[in-house]
XYZ file of C-alpha atoms in Angstrom:
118
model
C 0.000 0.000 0.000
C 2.623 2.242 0.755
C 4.658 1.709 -2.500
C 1.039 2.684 -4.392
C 0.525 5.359 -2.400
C 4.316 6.722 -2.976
C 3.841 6.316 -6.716
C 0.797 8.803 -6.519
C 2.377 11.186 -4.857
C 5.187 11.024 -6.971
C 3.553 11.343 -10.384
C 0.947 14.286 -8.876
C 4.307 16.089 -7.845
C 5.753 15.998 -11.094
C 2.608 16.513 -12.983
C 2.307 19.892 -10.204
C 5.974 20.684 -11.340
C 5.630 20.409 -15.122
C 2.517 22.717 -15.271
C 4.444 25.411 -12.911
C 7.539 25.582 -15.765
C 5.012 25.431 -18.603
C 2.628 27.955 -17.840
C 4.906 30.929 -17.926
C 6.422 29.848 -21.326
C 2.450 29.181 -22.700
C 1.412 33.073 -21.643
C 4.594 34.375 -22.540
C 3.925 32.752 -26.262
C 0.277 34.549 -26.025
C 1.489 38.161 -25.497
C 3.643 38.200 -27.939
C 1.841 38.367 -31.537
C 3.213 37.382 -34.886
C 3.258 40.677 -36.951
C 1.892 40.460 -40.798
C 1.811 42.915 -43.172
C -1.113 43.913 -45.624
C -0.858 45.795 -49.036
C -3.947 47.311 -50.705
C -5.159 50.477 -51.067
C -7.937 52.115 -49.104
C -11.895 51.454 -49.140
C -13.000 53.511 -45.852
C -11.161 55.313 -42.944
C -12.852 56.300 -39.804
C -10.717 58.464 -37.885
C -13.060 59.019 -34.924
C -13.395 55.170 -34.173
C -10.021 54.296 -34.930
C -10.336 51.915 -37.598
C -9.807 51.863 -41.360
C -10.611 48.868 -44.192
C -8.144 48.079 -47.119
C -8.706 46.043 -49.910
C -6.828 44.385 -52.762
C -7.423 41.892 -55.340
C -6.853 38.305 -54.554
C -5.417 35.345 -56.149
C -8.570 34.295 -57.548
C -9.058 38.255 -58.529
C -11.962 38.904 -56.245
C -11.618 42.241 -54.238
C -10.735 40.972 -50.425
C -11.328 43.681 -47.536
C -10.079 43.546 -44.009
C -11.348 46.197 -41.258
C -8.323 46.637 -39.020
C -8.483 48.786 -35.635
C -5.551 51.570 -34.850
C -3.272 51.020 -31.848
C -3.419 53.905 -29.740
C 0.667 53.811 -30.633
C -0.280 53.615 -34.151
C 2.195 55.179 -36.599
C 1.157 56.515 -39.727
C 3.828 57.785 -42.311
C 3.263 59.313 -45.583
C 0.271 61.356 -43.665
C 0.348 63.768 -41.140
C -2.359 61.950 -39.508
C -4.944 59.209 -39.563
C -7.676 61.915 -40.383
C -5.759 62.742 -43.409
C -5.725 59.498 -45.292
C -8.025 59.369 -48.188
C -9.945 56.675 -49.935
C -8.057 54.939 -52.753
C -4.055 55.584 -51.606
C -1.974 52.691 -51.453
C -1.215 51.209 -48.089
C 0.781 48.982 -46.546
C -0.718 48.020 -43.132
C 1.991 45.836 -39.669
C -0.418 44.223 -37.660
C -0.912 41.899 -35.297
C -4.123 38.788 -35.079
C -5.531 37.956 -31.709
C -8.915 36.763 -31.058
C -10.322 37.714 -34.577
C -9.411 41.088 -33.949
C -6.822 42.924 -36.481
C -4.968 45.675 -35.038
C -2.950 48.512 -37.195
C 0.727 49.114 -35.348
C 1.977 51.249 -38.691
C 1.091 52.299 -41.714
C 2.779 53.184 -44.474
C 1.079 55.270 -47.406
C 2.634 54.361 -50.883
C 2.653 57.853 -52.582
C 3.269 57.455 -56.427
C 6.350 58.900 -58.271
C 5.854 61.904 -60.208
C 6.463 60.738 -63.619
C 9.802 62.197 -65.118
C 9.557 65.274 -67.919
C 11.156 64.820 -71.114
């Protein structure tokens, strides 16, 4: 009985002492979000909620959307501000995915080269 009893105890300590040294690797994993980028140009901007959609053609060429919301740390260059982008400029959007949600760290606005006079 007491050999049966040692083995539980045993196996319920290490099973206690795995979870303790896996947990803190498993959250650390969470808060830290693979960035992407997106490239497409703009379909709607809404400067007062904080979010703006951009769209571009996919591989099948059908027009794909995504709605992403602006980090509070957002940073927008090629505009002085979000309020100043405009529909239909090229973008090219870092964000991160958690929980369905898309949110914008930067922005980049693609402005086009001024053709060159012969």
């Amino acid at each position: 009985m007491s050999r049966r009893l040692f083995r539980a105890l045993s196996l319920v300590t290490l099973a206690a002492v795995t979870v303790a040294l896996i947990a803190p690797v498993a959250r650390a994993a969470e808060g830290k979000a693979k960035k992407h980028e997106w490239t497409g140009t703009i379909a709607a901007v809404d400067a007062k909620a904080g979010t703006c959609t951009i769209q571009k053609m996919g591989k099948d060429q059908k027009e794909i959307s995504k709605t992403f919301e602006c980090a509070p740390d957002c940073k927008v260059t090629g505009a002085a501000a979000m309020a100043d982008l405009k529909v239909g400029e090229k973008v090219t959007v870092t964000y991160t995915e958690q929980g369905g949600k898309l949110t914008c760290h930067a922005m980049a606005v693609k402005t086009p080269k001024a053709k060159a006079e012969k």
